């Protein structure tokens, strides 16, 4: 274990620390318990999706259909709740529904070897349109009273959502690092052919990653939906961008094979905090998107610069020959 | 060696789109034997072993292990059956640590198994030590040099404790010392009854380790014989199907102006210092030396990949500072790097596009590509270097390893540079194509190209160079004229011609003696009995080893 290997995560952590310290000095009230809880709550769904996205990017793929899946799963949660199934049953149901949605992507990308960007772009459009067609744009209303906060009341419900997200993060983070199945993701993303020769089956790994991605979207959609008394039929717009941004800012290589979930947590936190932080500091939140964009660019640029420096250092790789022309 | 066949491949047939790679090839491996597999580039060697390891599926034929047919072979099944391989193309995970690379190849890929990081790291260290590699298991595999990556792959294959071990050109990028180390391990495994398949284009190393040899030509098995019963020329004859003149096509060329002039050139970070060298138009200067002597580093410095920070460099008499490869190319310098396996070709592009890639401006008019000329020149080189392919528009990925190398080489040969730097130009290339490449070099020299040729093959150095620069410890210790150069002199110089280092344990002396037995034989065979020289060589090797031990960095650079 070398710090060097985690330098991307470290730089994101440093940036986040700087942000927190700056806000702490200018507007100490930012660190009130209520504000922090709101922040965590608002970003929990994004974090869950970003966990899945990290795995998808680790194996060298991308999933831009998560926003549409999120909307579909949310509406499904609402309908299920109205149909009268016991509220706790929503949890496994939504995970299964999400996994099924993800399995469709996994089938096309893993087994049929179609490019994930095309497949998931098609799904992005397809699910969104299907949903509009089925719901006619109507939101799901008149939900059972115990739908909101799982009937646990606001305070407990809020903590439950945050806790579930962090537990899921911990489990996946540990798994990616310490189980052979987790390491297989890195192997496939680093060099799929080498993985195949080592006895790993890249199509299978890719398929399961998309299934997990879907399951996490299902979970995220449910945890998001229970915060409100109605379920919108257009939820999750732009969610894929938020998730990918968190992953990239967290130091995961967009080309696959390198990255950690701790990095993703930092990335999600950094991007999720900025808007609120701006308000507290007194800057027009109008700037939020611009600053987020700048952070993503900085992350990518540092990736590029680090990569270049490494490339120069490594002798005998002949890297620069082709690059130099 | 027992007589029962451990592995038997019968009438294997395999076609890729448009290429009939194997036409009923057969092969037999016994327990405890080292079975060499040789043949020209594209003969089907790698394809045959990929079929044995399940990496590709055969169209027809049967593979038997201990008399039982293997059906539905896959890399995973082969691994379970005790078959391990080092492939010609590197199969490492660049983003992962060395320890993990080794582990992923060895551990059962079961999803739920917990990874034991400490055990992984310990095993990696043990295996690396066994192949004599000083590589930190925590480093990313992608940061390693080509020879280091090769050693990692060898270590990984050894760790499989396989009954059948397959090596596809393992020594192509290894130093002499590392190769000797590998041979030692191979001999040891042989006594444990492991059957080994060994592919190589370095025919001279086969008598050292192989028990039997099978020759493939055009996808067919031509013959299997005992290694002790054939000599090099017979093998070449079997491979090529005709006699082959192995004389070097060296021609004397009237030398022109001085193209490259290095004065006290150095780069502290690469360990290069005080290099004095000049190369004239039409001249071929060979650069000899051991791995670690600084040959590749010097080439990279001249080409601007690692710009010099000491001394002076003159191009056609004008001082110049080359800071980047782009600038070097602009100045008419071409550099064919040693590691062409991964970075020398663009696998998805056709052969023709790969060949013209570095000289696009010559093949375009007003910005539009002249595809007819591109096709002509590609066809010309494909024929001359006998690049084996059904069409010059086939993607380079479909070529055999050696043929990919030829494409990479062609790209730079056609740039008509004024200074051509070749790093191991014939590594991995079969004997026939080798002499064609030498002929091309001669032709270029005739056209006034100044050539700097780095090579570990002394016959190539002696046969092709007008002058020979010998590197040791990061600098050129001597420049010999063609007439005064001999194998022994170069070797002695490459080893530093050093004052003997004192003090060594008996084991060390013994291992040194082992290591140097082949060289000793060679020098003896060539008629010299210069015992003093031999002693100096041994002492020098010891010093090099000592230095490596005390500073592992020096090797890794
Ligand atoms: N993936 C592929 N697609 C199409 N053709 C291929 C592919 N792989 C190999 N071939 C062809 O099969 C033939 C045999 O290739 P193979 O790699 O077995 O040769 P080889 O004997 O290992 O040669 P070398 O000494 O150059 O490594 C070659 O003509 C090659 O072009
Ligand atoms: Mg081959």
PDB file of C-alpha atoms in Angstrom, chain A residues 131-293:
ATOM      1  CA  UNK A 131     -42.467   6.642 -18.409  1.00  0.00           C
ATOM      2  CA  UNK A 132     -43.965   9.772 -19.909  1.00  0.00           C
ATOM      3  CA  UNK A 133     -46.219   7.643 -22.024  1.00  0.00           C
ATOM      4  CA  UNK A 134     -47.359   5.392 -19.166  1.00  0.00           C
ATOM      5  CA  UNK A 135     -47.872   8.104 -16.561  1.00  0.00           C
ATOM      6  CA  UNK A 136     -48.968  10.768 -18.974  1.00  0.00           C
ATOM      7  CA  UNK A 137     -46.688  13.055 -16.986  1.00  0.00           C
ATOM      8  CA  UNK A 138     -48.782  12.587 -13.844  1.00  0.00           C
ATOM      9  CA  UNK A 139     -47.087  12.363 -10.516  1.00  0.00           C
ATOM     10  CA  UNK A 140     -47.941   9.515  -8.160  1.00  0.00           C
ATOM     11  CA  UNK A 141     -50.157  10.971  -5.484  1.00  0.00           C
ATOM     12  CA  UNK A 142     -52.301   9.887  -2.575  1.00  0.00           C
ATOM     13  CA  UNK A 143     -49.601   7.615  -1.283  1.00  0.00           C
ATOM     14  CA  UNK A 144     -50.250   5.688   1.922  1.00  0.00           C
ATOM     15  CA  UNK A 145     -49.430   7.747   4.972  1.00  0.00           C
ATOM     16  CA  UNK A 146     -46.686   5.422   6.078  1.00  0.00           C
ATOM     17  CA  UNK A 147     -44.887   5.726   2.727  1.00  0.00           C
ATOM     18  CA  UNK A 148     -43.145   8.923   3.742  1.00  0.00           C
ATOM     19  CA  UNK A 149     -40.110   8.220   5.902  1.00  0.00           C
ATOM     20  CA  UNK A 150     -41.164   4.566   5.913  1.00  0.00           C
ATOM     21  CA  UNK A 151     -43.657   5.618   8.529  1.00  0.00           C
ATOM     22  CA  UNK A 152     -40.870   6.194  11.003  1.00  0.00           C
ATOM     23  CA  UNK A 153     -41.262   9.909  11.315  1.00  0.00           C
ATOM     24  CA  UNK A 154     -39.040  12.536   9.788  1.00  0.00           C
ATOM     25  CA  UNK A 155     -36.143  12.510  12.186  1.00  0.00           C
ATOM     26  CA  UNK A 156     -35.643   8.761  12.367  1.00  0.00           C
ATOM     27  CA  UNK A 157     -36.357   8.371   8.671  1.00  0.00           C
ATOM     28  CA  UNK A 158     -33.700  10.887   7.776  1.00  0.00           C
ATOM     29  CA  UNK A 159     -31.074   9.154   9.822  1.00  0.00           C
ATOM     30  CA  UNK A 160     -32.085   5.810   8.407  1.00  0.00           C
ATOM     31  CA  UNK A 161     -31.541   7.033   4.852  1.00  0.00           C
ATOM     32  CA  UNK A 162     -28.116   8.426   5.628  1.00  0.00           C
ATOM     33  CA  UNK A 163     -27.171   5.330   7.571  1.00  0.00           C
ATOM     34  CA  UNK A 164     -28.238   2.955   4.800  1.00  0.00           C
ATOM     35  CA  UNK A 165     -26.206   4.919   2.274  1.00  0.00           C
ATOM     36  CA  UNK A 166     -23.093   4.878   4.409  1.00  0.00           C
ATOM     37  CA  UNK A 167     -23.456   1.192   5.229  1.00  0.00           C
ATOM     38  CA  UNK A 168     -23.829   0.366   1.539  1.00  0.00           C
ATOM     39  CA  UNK A 169     -20.750   2.471   0.830  1.00  0.00           C
ATOM     40  CA  UNK A 170     -18.798   0.624   3.501  1.00  0.00           C
ATOM     41  CA  UNK A 171     -19.836  -2.803   2.254  1.00  0.00           C
ATOM     42  CA  UNK A 172     -19.023  -2.066  -1.356  1.00  0.00           C
ATOM     43  CA  UNK A 173     -15.795  -0.335  -0.489  1.00  0.00           C
ATOM     44  CA  UNK A 174     -14.631  -3.306   1.556  1.00  0.00           C
ATOM     45  CA  UNK A 175     -15.728  -5.723  -1.136  1.00  0.00           C
ATOM     46  CA  UNK A 176     -13.959  -3.901  -3.936  1.00  0.00           C
ATOM     47  CA  UNK A 177     -10.774  -3.882  -1.951  1.00  0.00           C
ATOM     48  CA  UNK A 178     -10.833  -7.263  -0.305  1.00  0.00           C
ATOM     49  CA  UNK A 179     -12.893  -9.812  -2.185  1.00  0.00           C
ATOM     50  CA  UNK A 180     -11.625 -11.585  -5.248  1.00  0.00           C
ATOM     51  CA  UNK A 181     -14.877 -10.635  -6.962  1.00  0.00           C
ATOM     52  CA  UNK A 182     -14.125  -6.975  -6.343  1.00  0.00           C
ATOM     53  CA  UNK A 183     -10.602  -7.225  -7.631  1.00  0.00           C
ATOM     54  CA  UNK A 184     -11.927  -8.836 -10.791  1.00  0.00           C
ATOM     55  CA  UNK A 185     -13.485  -5.464 -11.653  1.00  0.00           C
ATOM     56  CA  UNK A 186     -10.088  -3.822 -11.616  1.00  0.00           C
ATOM     57  CA  UNK A 187      -8.588  -6.610 -13.696  1.00  0.00           C
ATOM     58  CA  UNK A 188     -11.286  -6.396 -16.350  1.00  0.00           C
ATOM     59  CA  UNK A 189     -11.057  -2.621 -16.541  1.00  0.00           C
ATOM     60  CA  UNK A 190      -7.285  -2.662 -16.716  1.00  0.00           C
ATOM     61  CA  UNK A 191      -6.999  -5.172 -19.541  1.00  0.00           C
ATOM     62  CA  UNK A 192      -9.960  -7.321 -20.471  1.00  0.00           C
ATOM     63  CA  UNK A 193      -7.941  -9.678 -22.636  1.00  0.00           C
ATOM     64  CA  UNK A 194      -5.375 -10.256 -19.904  1.00  0.00           C
ATOM     65  CA  UNK A 195      -8.247 -10.902 -17.514  1.00  0.00           C
ATOM     66  CA  UNK A 196      -9.715 -13.463 -19.867  1.00  0.00           C
ATOM     67  CA  UNK A 197      -6.379 -15.211 -20.129  1.00  0.00           C
ATOM     68  CA  UNK A 198      -6.166 -15.283 -16.332  1.00  0.00           C
ATOM     69  CA  UNK A 199      -9.444 -17.183 -16.187  1.00  0.00           C
ATOM     70  CA  UNK A 200     -11.774 -14.300 -15.369  1.00  0.00           C
ATOM     71  CA  UNK A 201     -14.804 -13.931 -17.617  1.00  0.00           C
ATOM     72  CA  UNK A 202     -15.120 -10.243 -18.538  1.00  0.00           C
ATOM     73  CA  UNK A 203     -18.671 -10.528 -19.971  1.00  0.00           C
ATOM     74  CA  UNK A 204     -19.918 -12.036 -16.725  1.00  0.00           C
ATOM     75  CA  UNK A 205     -18.175  -9.408 -14.602  1.00  0.00           C
ATOM     76  CA  UNK A 206     -19.512  -6.593 -16.772  1.00  0.00           C
ATOM     77  CA  UNK A 207     -23.025  -8.018 -16.645  1.00  0.00           C
ATOM     78  CA  UNK A 208     -23.012  -8.198 -12.857  1.00  0.00           C
ATOM     79  CA  UNK A 209     -21.627  -4.711 -12.528  1.00  0.00           C
ATOM     80  CA  UNK A 210     -24.558  -3.352 -14.516  1.00  0.00           C
ATOM     81  CA  UNK A 211     -26.965  -5.409 -12.418  1.00  0.00           C
ATOM     82  CA  UNK A 212     -25.455  -3.949  -9.239  1.00  0.00           C
ATOM     83  CA  UNK A 213     -25.584  -0.497 -10.781  1.00  0.00           C
ATOM     84  CA  UNK A 214     -29.311  -0.962 -11.393  1.00  0.00           C
ATOM     85  CA  UNK A 215     -29.913  -2.319  -7.912  1.00  0.00           C
ATOM     86  CA  UNK A 216     -28.210   0.706  -6.394  1.00  0.00           C
ATOM     87  CA  UNK A 217     -30.301   3.032  -8.565  1.00  0.00           C
ATOM     88  CA  UNK A 218     -33.433   1.231  -7.355  1.00  0.00           C
ATOM     89  CA  UNK A 219     -32.367   1.676  -3.750  1.00  0.00           C
ATOM     90  CA  UNK A 220     -31.462   5.315  -4.326  1.00  0.00           C
ATOM     91  CA  UNK A 221     -34.796   5.988  -6.002  1.00  0.00           C
ATOM     92  CA  UNK A 222     -36.688   4.527  -3.064  1.00  0.00           C
ATOM     93  CA  UNK A 223     -34.674   6.395  -0.453  1.00  0.00           C
ATOM     94  CA  UNK A 224     -35.253   9.582  -2.404  1.00  0.00           C
ATOM     95  CA  UNK A 225     -38.968   8.994  -2.961  1.00  0.00           C
ATOM     96  CA  UNK A 226     -39.821   8.419   0.695  1.00  0.00           C
ATOM     97  CA  UNK A 227     -38.691  11.917   1.511  1.00  0.00           C
ATOM     98  CA  UNK A 228     -41.777  13.385  -0.154  1.00  0.00           C
ATOM     99  CA  UNK A 229     -45.477  12.827  -0.157  1.00  0.00           C
ATOM    100  CA  UNK A 230     -45.699  12.493  -3.942  1.00  0.00           C
ATOM    101  CA  UNK A 231     -43.436  10.815  -6.494  1.00  0.00           C
ATOM    102  CA  UNK A 232     -42.615  12.931  -9.544  1.00  0.00           C
ATOM    103  CA  UNK A 233     -42.535  11.200 -12.902  1.00  0.00           C
ATOM    104  CA  UNK A 234     -39.540  13.221 -14.058  1.00  0.00           C
ATOM    105  CA  UNK A 235     -37.117  12.609 -11.223  1.00  0.00           C
ATOM    106  CA  UNK A 236     -33.420  12.057 -11.740  1.00  0.00           C
ATOM    107  CA  UNK A 237     -32.864  14.495 -14.602  1.00  0.00           C
ATOM    108  CA  UNK A 238     -29.115  14.985 -14.923  1.00  0.00           C
ATOM    109  CA  UNK A 239     -28.401  12.375 -12.282  1.00  0.00           C
ATOM    110  CA  UNK A 240     -25.981  10.557 -14.578  1.00  0.00           C
ATOM    111  CA  UNK A 241     -23.893  13.699 -14.847  1.00  0.00           C
ATOM    112  CA  UNK A 242     -23.758  14.171 -11.098  1.00  0.00           C
ATOM    113  CA  UNK A 243     -22.746  10.561 -10.573  1.00  0.00           C
ATOM    114  CA  UNK A 244     -20.067  10.525 -13.251  1.00  0.00           C
ATOM    115  CA  UNK A 245     -18.735  13.848 -11.974  1.00  0.00           C
ATOM    116  CA  UNK A 246     -18.471  12.546  -8.414  1.00  0.00           C
ATOM    117  CA  UNK A 247     -16.630   9.462  -9.638  1.00  0.00           C
ATOM    118  CA  UNK A 248     -14.183  11.407 -11.762  1.00  0.00           C
ATOM    119  CA  UNK A 249     -13.521  14.083  -9.155  1.00  0.00           C
ATOM    120  CA  UNK A 250     -12.960  11.257  -6.685  1.00  0.00           C
ATOM    121  CA  UNK A 251     -10.003  10.108  -8.709  1.00  0.00           C
ATOM    122  CA  UNK A 252     -11.331   7.116 -10.612  1.00  0.00           C
ATOM    123  CA  UNK A 253      -9.690   6.853 -14.016  1.00  0.00           C
ATOM    124  CA  UNK A 254     -12.292   7.326 -16.717  1.00  0.00           C
ATOM    125  CA  UNK A 255     -10.485   4.657 -18.742  1.00  0.00           C
ATOM    126  CA  UNK A 256     -11.044   2.045 -16.060  1.00  0.00           C
ATOM    127  CA  UNK A 257      -8.927  -0.096 -13.790  1.00  0.00           C
ATOM    128  CA  UNK A 258      -8.129   2.513 -11.161  1.00  0.00           C
ATOM    129  CA  UNK A 259     -10.193   4.153  -8.455  1.00  0.00           C
ATOM    130  CA  UNK A 260     -11.729   3.718  -5.005  1.00  0.00           C
ATOM    131  CA  UNK A 261     -15.096   4.293  -3.395  1.00  0.00           C
ATOM    132  CA  UNK A 262     -13.552   6.476  -0.718  1.00  0.00           C
ATOM    133  CA  UNK A 263     -12.534   8.745  -3.562  1.00  0.00           C
ATOM    134  CA  UNK A 264     -16.081   8.690  -4.863  1.00  0.00           C
ATOM    135  CA  UNK A 265     -17.392   9.602  -1.422  1.00  0.00           C
ATOM    136  CA  UNK A 266     -15.055  12.582  -1.342  1.00  0.00           C
ATOM    137  CA  UNK A 267     -16.001  13.551  -4.873  1.00  0.00           C
ATOM    138  CA  UNK A 268     -19.727  13.348  -4.142  1.00  0.00           C
ATOM    139  CA  UNK A 269     -19.280  15.314  -0.931  1.00  0.00           C
ATOM    140  CA  UNK A 270     -17.190  17.985  -2.620  1.00  0.00           C
ATOM    141  CA  UNK A 271     -19.598  18.534  -5.486  1.00  0.00           C
ATOM    142  CA  UNK A 272     -22.627  18.237  -3.207  1.00  0.00           C
ATOM    143  CA  UNK A 273     -21.368  20.713  -0.653  1.00  0.00           C
ATOM    144  CA  UNK A 274     -20.450  23.536  -2.950  1.00  0.00           C
ATOM    145  CA  UNK A 275     -23.946  24.848  -3.604  1.00  0.00           C
ATOM    146  CA  UNK A 276     -24.835  25.101   0.054  1.00  0.00           C
ATOM    147  CA  UNK A 277     -21.414  26.422   0.936  1.00  0.00           C
ATOM    148  CA  UNK A 278     -21.825  29.246  -1.564  1.00  0.00           C
ATOM    149  CA  UNK A 279     -25.119  30.249   0.020  1.00  0.00           C
ATOM    150  CA  UNK A 280     -23.558  30.309   3.447  1.00  0.00           C
ATOM    151  CA  UNK A 281     -20.600  32.337   2.277  1.00  0.00           C
ATOM    152  CA  UNK A 282     -22.923  34.761   0.582  1.00  0.00           C
ATOM    153  CA  UNK A 283     -22.020  34.162  -3.031  1.00  0.00           C
ATOM    154  CA  UNK A 284     -24.776  33.869  -5.572  1.00  0.00           C
ATOM    155  CA  UNK A 285     -25.538  30.125  -5.886  1.00  0.00           C
ATOM    156  CA  UNK A 286     -25.815  30.873  -9.542  1.00  0.00           C
ATOM    157  CA  UNK A 287     -22.125  30.090  -9.609  1.00  0.00           C
ATOM    158  CA  UNK A 288     -22.604  26.542  -8.372  1.00  0.00           C
ATOM    159  CA  UNK A 289     -22.627  24.856 -11.779  1.00  0.00           C
ATOM    160  CA  UNK A 290     -19.698  26.866 -13.048  1.00  0.00           C
ATOM    161  CA  UNK A 291     -17.604  25.992 -10.040  1.00  0.00           C
ATOM    162  CA  UNK A 292     -18.571  22.338 -10.259  1.00  0.00           C
ATOM    163  CA  UNK A 293     -17.530  22.367 -13.882  1.00  0.00           C
TER     164      UNK A 293
END
